[in-house]
Amino acid sequence: MKKSKITQWIPGIVAEVVAVIFCIIYAVIDGSKVTMYIELPGAALLAFLVPAYNVVAKKSMPAAISVACAIFVFLACCLGTAMDFYHKIWFYDLAMHGISGFLCCTIIFMFIMDWNGSKLSPMGCLVTIFGFSMGVAALWEVIEYASDFITGGDAQRVLESMAAGKSPISDTMEDVIAALVGSLVFFAAFFADKLAGYKVLGKLCGFTGFETDKDVRAREESGETATDGVGAD
């Protein structure tokens, strides 16, 4: 087995080990929430998404995505949930939702490019990315609602919002808006990278631009098969 095929699993393994360590720390300092021992290791599985996809689909998605996922799980779950940073730092929840919006956009962009997405129109690709990111943000709020309904908790901070004199749905809307801002930051970074000649995306996944009509005609005339990331929009 090649070294790259082995090392791609390291971010996920590290994420799981860290999750278990924080489960132990949580048990010592609190331990009141039993679901925490499932939530942390379960969230760490996100870092295995890319290597698992690479094995099943026989692809070579960059390991940088797994590293980003592992870092996000550490910040959002290990620190945010287990160490209660969401309540200790007032902006922490919004920051995590903003980061999740950016990360979701990045991940779906990588997958779309891996699925010959460079042949899509730039607008079609970006609209798809935006819709996916906001869909994930909405799904997360559904999960929080389901969690509150089943466990009787207050993940959506309804009681906290009402106690502060806010609307009961203020936390939900603020989270979705934060994810929206994170998505917009991705688009700003994308266009900035475009102006720089796709230097970042080029190094990350070999992307050099969307395929243009000129590229299609040239490929058809030469009888070649389109390759991912080739073209200049």
PDB file of N, CA and C in Angstrom, residues 13-67:
ATOM      1  N   ILE A  13      -7.932   9.231  12.426  1.00  0.00           N
ATOM      2  CA  ILE A  13      -7.464   8.502  13.606  1.00  0.00           C
ATOM      3  C   ILE A  13      -7.142   9.470  14.740  1.00  0.00           C
ATOM      4  N   VAL A  14      -6.447  10.556  14.399  1.00  0.00           N
ATOM      5  CA  VAL A  14      -6.117  11.573  15.406  1.00  0.00           C
ATOM      6  C   VAL A  14      -7.392  12.184  15.982  1.00  0.00           C
ATOM      7  N   ALA A  15      -8.371  12.464  15.111  1.00  0.00           N
ATOM      8  CA  ALA A  15      -9.635  13.049  15.567  1.00  0.00           C
ATOM      9  C   ALA A  15     -10.347  12.128  16.548  1.00  0.00           C
ATOM     10  N   GLU A  16     -10.341  10.829  16.274  1.00  0.00           N
ATOM     11  CA  GLU A  16     -10.993   9.870  17.167  1.00  0.00           C
ATOM     12  C   GLU A  16     -10.267   9.774  18.510  1.00  0.00           C
ATOM     13  N   VAL A  17      -8.939   9.764  18.463  1.00  0.00           N
ATOM     14  CA  VAL A  17      -8.155   9.697  19.709  1.00  0.00           C
ATOM     15  C   VAL A  17      -8.420  10.933  20.564  1.00  0.00           C
ATOM     16  N   VAL A  18      -8.414  12.098  19.925  1.00  0.00           N
ATOM     17  CA  VAL A  18      -8.682  13.344  20.653  1.00  0.00           C
ATOM     18  C   VAL A  18     -10.096  13.335  21.228  1.00  0.00           C
ATOM     19  N   ALA A  19     -11.047  12.814  20.459  1.00  0.00           N
ATOM     20  CA  ALA A  19     -12.441  12.741  20.919  1.00  0.00           C
ATOM     21  C   ALA A  19     -12.553  11.871  22.171  1.00  0.00           C
ATOM     22  N   VAL A  20     -11.851  10.745  22.165  1.00  0.00           N
ATOM     23  CA  VAL A  20     -11.876   9.852  23.330  1.00  0.00           C
ATOM     24  C   VAL A  20     -11.232  10.538  24.542  1.00  0.00           C
ATOM     25  N   ILE A  21     -10.142  11.252  24.315  1.00  0.00           N
ATOM     26  CA  ILE A  21      -9.466  11.972  25.410  1.00  0.00           C
ATOM     27  C   ILE A  21     -10.407  12.999  26.030  1.00  0.00           C
ATOM     28  N   PHE A  22     -11.146  13.721  25.171  1.00  0.00           N
ATOM     29  CA  PHE A  22     -12.067  14.733  25.688  1.00  0.00           C
ATOM     30  C   PHE A  22     -13.290  14.098  26.345  1.00  0.00           C
ATOM     31  N   CYS A  23     -13.632  12.889  25.927  1.00  0.00           N
ATOM     32  CA  CYS A  23     -14.699  12.162  26.626  1.00  0.00           C
ATOM     33  C   CYS A  23     -14.269  11.871  28.069  1.00  0.00           C
ATOM     34  N   ILE A  24     -13.019  11.485  28.231  1.00  0.00           N
ATOM     35  CA  ILE A  24     -12.478  11.206  29.563  1.00  0.00           C
ATOM     36  C   ILE A  24     -12.433  12.484  30.393  1.00  0.00           C
ATOM     37  N   ILE A  25     -11.956  13.575  29.771  1.00  0.00           N
ATOM     38  CA  ILE A  25     -11.902  14.860  30.480  1.00  0.00           C
ATOM     39  C   ILE A  25     -13.299  15.295  30.901  1.00  0.00           C
ATOM     40  N   TYR A  26     -14.260  15.118  29.993  1.00  0.00           N
ATOM     41  CA  TYR A  26     -15.647  15.495  30.296  1.00  0.00           C
ATOM     42  C   TYR A  26     -16.195  14.666  31.451  1.00  0.00           C
ATOM     43  N   ALA A  27     -15.863  13.375  31.472  1.00  0.00           N
ATOM     44  CA  ALA A  27     -16.334  12.493  32.544  1.00  0.00           C
ATOM     45  C   ALA A  27     -15.809  12.945  33.898  1.00  0.00           C
ATOM     46  N   VAL A  28     -14.604  13.497  33.902  1.00  0.00           N
ATOM     47  CA  VAL A  28     -13.982  13.940  35.155  1.00  0.00           C
ATOM     48  C   VAL A  28     -14.574  15.261  35.642  1.00  0.00           C
ATOM     49  N   ILE A  29     -14.768  16.213  34.709  1.00  0.00           N
ATOM     50  CA  ILE A  29     -15.210  17.549  35.136  1.00  0.00           C
ATOM     51  C   ILE A  29     -16.727  17.700  35.188  1.00  0.00           C
ATOM     52  N   ASP A  30     -17.454  16.819  34.483  1.00  0.00           N
ATOM     53  CA  ASP A  30     -18.916  16.948  34.475  1.00  0.00           C
ATOM     54  C   ASP A  30     -19.565  15.572  34.407  1.00  0.00           C
ATOM     55  N   GLY A  31     -19.653  15.026  33.198  1.00  0.00           N
ATOM     56  CA  GLY A  31     -20.188  13.686  33.023  1.00  0.00           C
ATOM     57  C   GLY A  31     -21.692  13.577  33.098  1.00  0.00           C
ATOM     58  N   SER A  32     -22.410  14.700  33.137  1.00  0.00           N
ATOM     59  CA  SER A  32     -23.864  14.665  33.297  1.00  0.00           C
ATOM     60  C   SER A  32     -24.611  14.289  32.022  1.00  0.00           C
ATOM     61  N   LYS A  33     -24.002  14.540  30.880  1.00  0.00           N
ATOM     62  CA  LYS A  33     -24.664  14.277  29.603  1.00  0.00           C
ATOM     63  C   LYS A  33     -24.121  12.981  29.002  1.00  0.00           C
ATOM     64  N   VAL A  34     -24.908  11.910  29.098  1.00  0.00           N
ATOM     65  CA  VAL A  34     -24.476  10.596  28.637  1.00  0.00           C
ATOM     66  C   VAL A  34     -24.242  10.576  27.125  1.00  0.00           C
ATOM     67  N   THR A  35     -25.043  11.317  26.381  1.00  0.00           N
ATOM     68  CA  THR A  35     -24.913  11.317  24.921  1.00  0.00           C
ATOM     69  C   THR A  35     -23.580  11.892  24.444  1.00  0.00           C
ATOM     70  N   MET A  36     -22.870  12.583  25.330  1.00  0.00           N
ATOM     71  CA  MET A  36     -21.581  13.170  24.965  1.00  0.00           C
ATOM     72  C   MET A  36     -20.589  12.095  24.531  1.00  0.00           C
ATOM     73  N   TYR A  37     -20.676  10.910  25.151  1.00  0.00           N
ATOM     74  CA  TYR A  37     -19.744   9.832  24.850  1.00  0.00           C
ATOM     75  C   TYR A  37     -20.019   9.191  23.488  1.00  0.00           C
ATOM     76  N   ILE A  38     -21.156   9.519  22.913  1.00  0.00           N
ATOM     77  CA  ILE A  38     -21.480   9.068  21.553  1.00  0.00           C
ATOM     78  C   ILE A  38     -21.244  10.210  20.563  1.00  0.00           C
ATOM     79  N   GLU A  39     -21.574  11.411  21.009  1.00  0.00           N
ATOM     80  CA  GLU A  39     -21.489  12.584  20.142  1.00  0.00           C
ATOM     81  C   GLU A  39     -20.064  12.878  19.688  1.00  0.00           C
ATOM     82  N   LEU A  40     -19.114  12.864  20.603  1.00  0.00           N
ATOM     83  CA  LEU A  40     -17.736  13.226  20.240  1.00  0.00           C
ATOM     84  C   LEU A  40     -17.096  12.216  19.279  1.00  0.00           C
ATOM     85  N   PRO A  41     -17.081  10.914  19.619  1.00  0.00           N
ATOM     86  CA  PRO A  41     -16.500   9.951  18.668  1.00  0.00           C
ATOM     87  C   PRO A  41     -17.282   9.903  17.356  1.00  0.00           C
ATOM     88  N   GLY A  42     -18.607  10.093  17.442  1.00  0.00           N
ATOM     89  CA  GLY A  42     -19.418  10.078  16.228  1.00  0.00           C
ATOM     90  C   GLY A  42     -19.084  11.236  15.311  1.00  0.00           C
ATOM     91  N   ALA A  43     -18.910  12.426  15.881  1.00  0.00           N
ATOM     92  CA  ALA A  43     -18.567  13.607  15.075  1.00  0.00           C
ATOM     93  C   ALA A  43     -17.193  13.457  14.440  1.00  0.00           C
ATOM     94  N   ALA A  44     -16.282  12.782  15.144  1.00  0.00           N
ATOM     95  CA  ALA A  44     -14.920  12.603  14.628  1.00  0.00           C
ATOM     96  C   ALA A  44     -14.897  11.750  13.366  1.00  0.00           C
ATOM     97  N   LEU A  45     -15.954  10.972  13.134  1.00  0.00           N
ATOM     98  CA  LEU A  45     -16.030  10.145  11.926  1.00  0.00           C
ATOM     99  C   LEU A  45     -16.051  11.000  10.663  1.00  0.00           C
ATOM    100  N   LEU A  46     -16.400  12.278  10.798  1.00  0.00           N
ATOM    101  CA  LEU A  46     -16.422  13.186   9.652  1.00  0.00           C
ATOM    102  C   LEU A  46     -15.065  13.242   8.963  1.00  0.00           C
ATOM    103  N   ALA A  47     -13.993  13.097   9.747  1.00  0.00           N
ATOM    104  CA  ALA A  47     -12.646  13.162   9.189  1.00  0.00           C
ATOM    105  C   ALA A  47     -12.306  11.935   8.346  1.00  0.00           C
ATOM    106  N   PHE A  48     -13.148  10.896   8.409  1.00  0.00           N
ATOM    107  CA  PHE A  48     -12.930   9.696   7.587  1.00  0.00           C
ATOM    108  C   PHE A  48     -13.685   9.759   6.266  1.00  0.00           C
ATOM    109  N   LEU A  49     -14.447  10.836   6.052  1.00  0.00           N
ATOM    110  CA  LEU A  49     -15.268  10.959   4.849  1.00  0.00           C
ATOM    111  C   LEU A  49     -14.445  10.864   3.573  1.00  0.00           C
ATOM    112  N   VAL A  50     -13.400  11.677   3.485  1.00  0.00           N
ATOM    113  CA  VAL A  50     -12.604  11.722   2.255  1.00  0.00           C
ATOM    114  C   VAL A  50     -11.824  10.439   2.006  1.00  0.00           C
ATOM    115  N   PRO A  51     -11.062   9.907   2.996  1.00  0.00           N
ATOM    116  CA  PRO A  51     -10.344   8.652   2.712  1.00  0.00           C
ATOM    117  C   PRO A  51     -11.272   7.485   2.375  1.00  0.00           C
ATOM    118  N   ALA A  52     -12.452   7.431   3.015  1.00  0.00           N
ATOM    119  CA  ALA A  52     -13.409   6.369   2.704  1.00  0.00           C
ATOM    120  C   ALA A  52     -13.896   6.521   1.266  1.00  0.00           C
ATOM    121  N   TYR A  53     -14.171   7.769   0.871  1.00  0.00           N
ATOM    122  CA  TYR A  53     -14.601   8.031  -0.509  1.00  0.00           C
ATOM    123  C   TYR A  53     -13.503   7.647  -1.493  1.00  0.00           C
ATOM    124  N   ASN A  54     -12.259   7.973  -1.163  1.00  0.00           N
ATOM    125  CA  ASN A  54     -11.132   7.646  -2.040  1.00  0.00           C
ATOM    126  C   ASN A  54     -11.019   6.145  -2.269  1.00  0.00           C
ATOM    127  N   VAL A  55     -11.243   5.371  -1.205  1.00  0.00           N
ATOM    128  CA  VAL A  55     -11.134   3.920  -1.312  1.00  0.00           C
ATOM    129  C   VAL A  55     -12.283   3.346  -2.135  1.00  0.00           C
ATOM    130  N   VAL A  56     -13.511   3.783  -1.819  1.00  0.00           N
ATOM    131  CA  VAL A  56     -14.694   3.245  -2.496  1.00  0.00           C
ATOM    132  C   VAL A  56     -14.735   3.657  -3.973  1.00  0.00           C
ATOM    133  N   ALA A  57     -14.474   4.935  -4.239  1.00  0.00           N
ATOM    134  CA  ALA A  57     -14.569   5.458  -5.608  1.00  0.00           C
ATOM    135  C   ALA A  57     -13.247   5.394  -6.362  1.00  0.00           C
ATOM    136  N   LYS A  58     -12.192   4.928  -5.667  1.00  0.00           N
ATOM    137  CA  LYS A  58     -10.857   4.859  -6.274  1.00  0.00           C
ATOM    138  C   LYS A  58     -10.425   6.233  -6.792  1.00  0.00           C
ATOM    139  N   LYS A  59     -10.549   7.225  -5.926  1.00  0.00           N
ATOM    140  CA  LYS A  59     -10.174   8.597  -6.247  1.00  0.00           C
ATOM    141  C   LYS A  59      -8.999   9.030  -5.377  1.00  0.00           C
ATOM    142  N   SER A  60      -8.604  10.280  -5.538  1.00  0.00           N
ATOM    143  CA  SER A  60      -7.493  10.807  -4.735  1.00  0.00           C
ATOM    144  C   SER A  60      -7.795  12.236  -4.292  1.00  0.00           C
ATOM    145  N   MET A  61      -8.905  12.377  -3.557  1.00  0.00           N
ATOM    146  CA  MET A  61      -9.254  13.692  -3.013  1.00  0.00           C
ATOM    147  C   MET A  61      -8.171  14.119  -2.013  1.00  0.00           C
ATOM    148  N   PRO A  62      -7.866  15.418  -1.927  1.00  0.00           N
ATOM    149  CA  PRO A  62      -6.784  15.883  -1.049  1.00  0.00           C
ATOM    150  C   PRO A  62      -7.050  15.639   0.432  1.00  0.00           C
ATOM    151  N   ALA A  63      -6.002  15.236   1.148  1.00  0.00           N
ATOM    152  CA  ALA A  63      -6.106  14.964   2.584  1.00  0.00           C
ATOM    153  C   ALA A  63      -6.349  16.234   3.386  1.00  0.00           C
ATOM    154  N   ALA A  64      -6.112  17.394   2.753  1.00  0.00           N
ATOM    155  CA  ALA A  64      -6.315  18.664   3.449  1.00  0.00           C
ATOM    156  C   ALA A  64      -7.762  18.805   3.920  1.00  0.00           C
ATOM    157  N   ILE A  65      -8.706  18.208   3.192  1.00  0.00           N
ATOM    158  CA  ILE A  65     -10.111  18.271   3.593  1.00  0.00           C
ATOM    159  C   ILE A  65     -10.310  17.517   4.903  1.00  0.00           C
ATOM    160  N   SER A  66      -9.676  16.353   5.025  1.00  0.00           N
ATOM    161  CA  SER A  66      -9.778  15.563   6.259  1.00  0.00           C
ATOM    162  C   SER A  66      -9.182  16.321   7.434  1.00  0.00           C
ATOM    163  N   VAL A  67      -8.077  16.995   7.193  1.00  0.00           N
ATOM    164  CA  VAL A  67      -7.439  17.783   8.251  1.00  0.00           C
ATOM    165  C   VAL A  67      -8.369  18.903   8.704  1.00  0.00           C
TER     166      VAL A  67
END
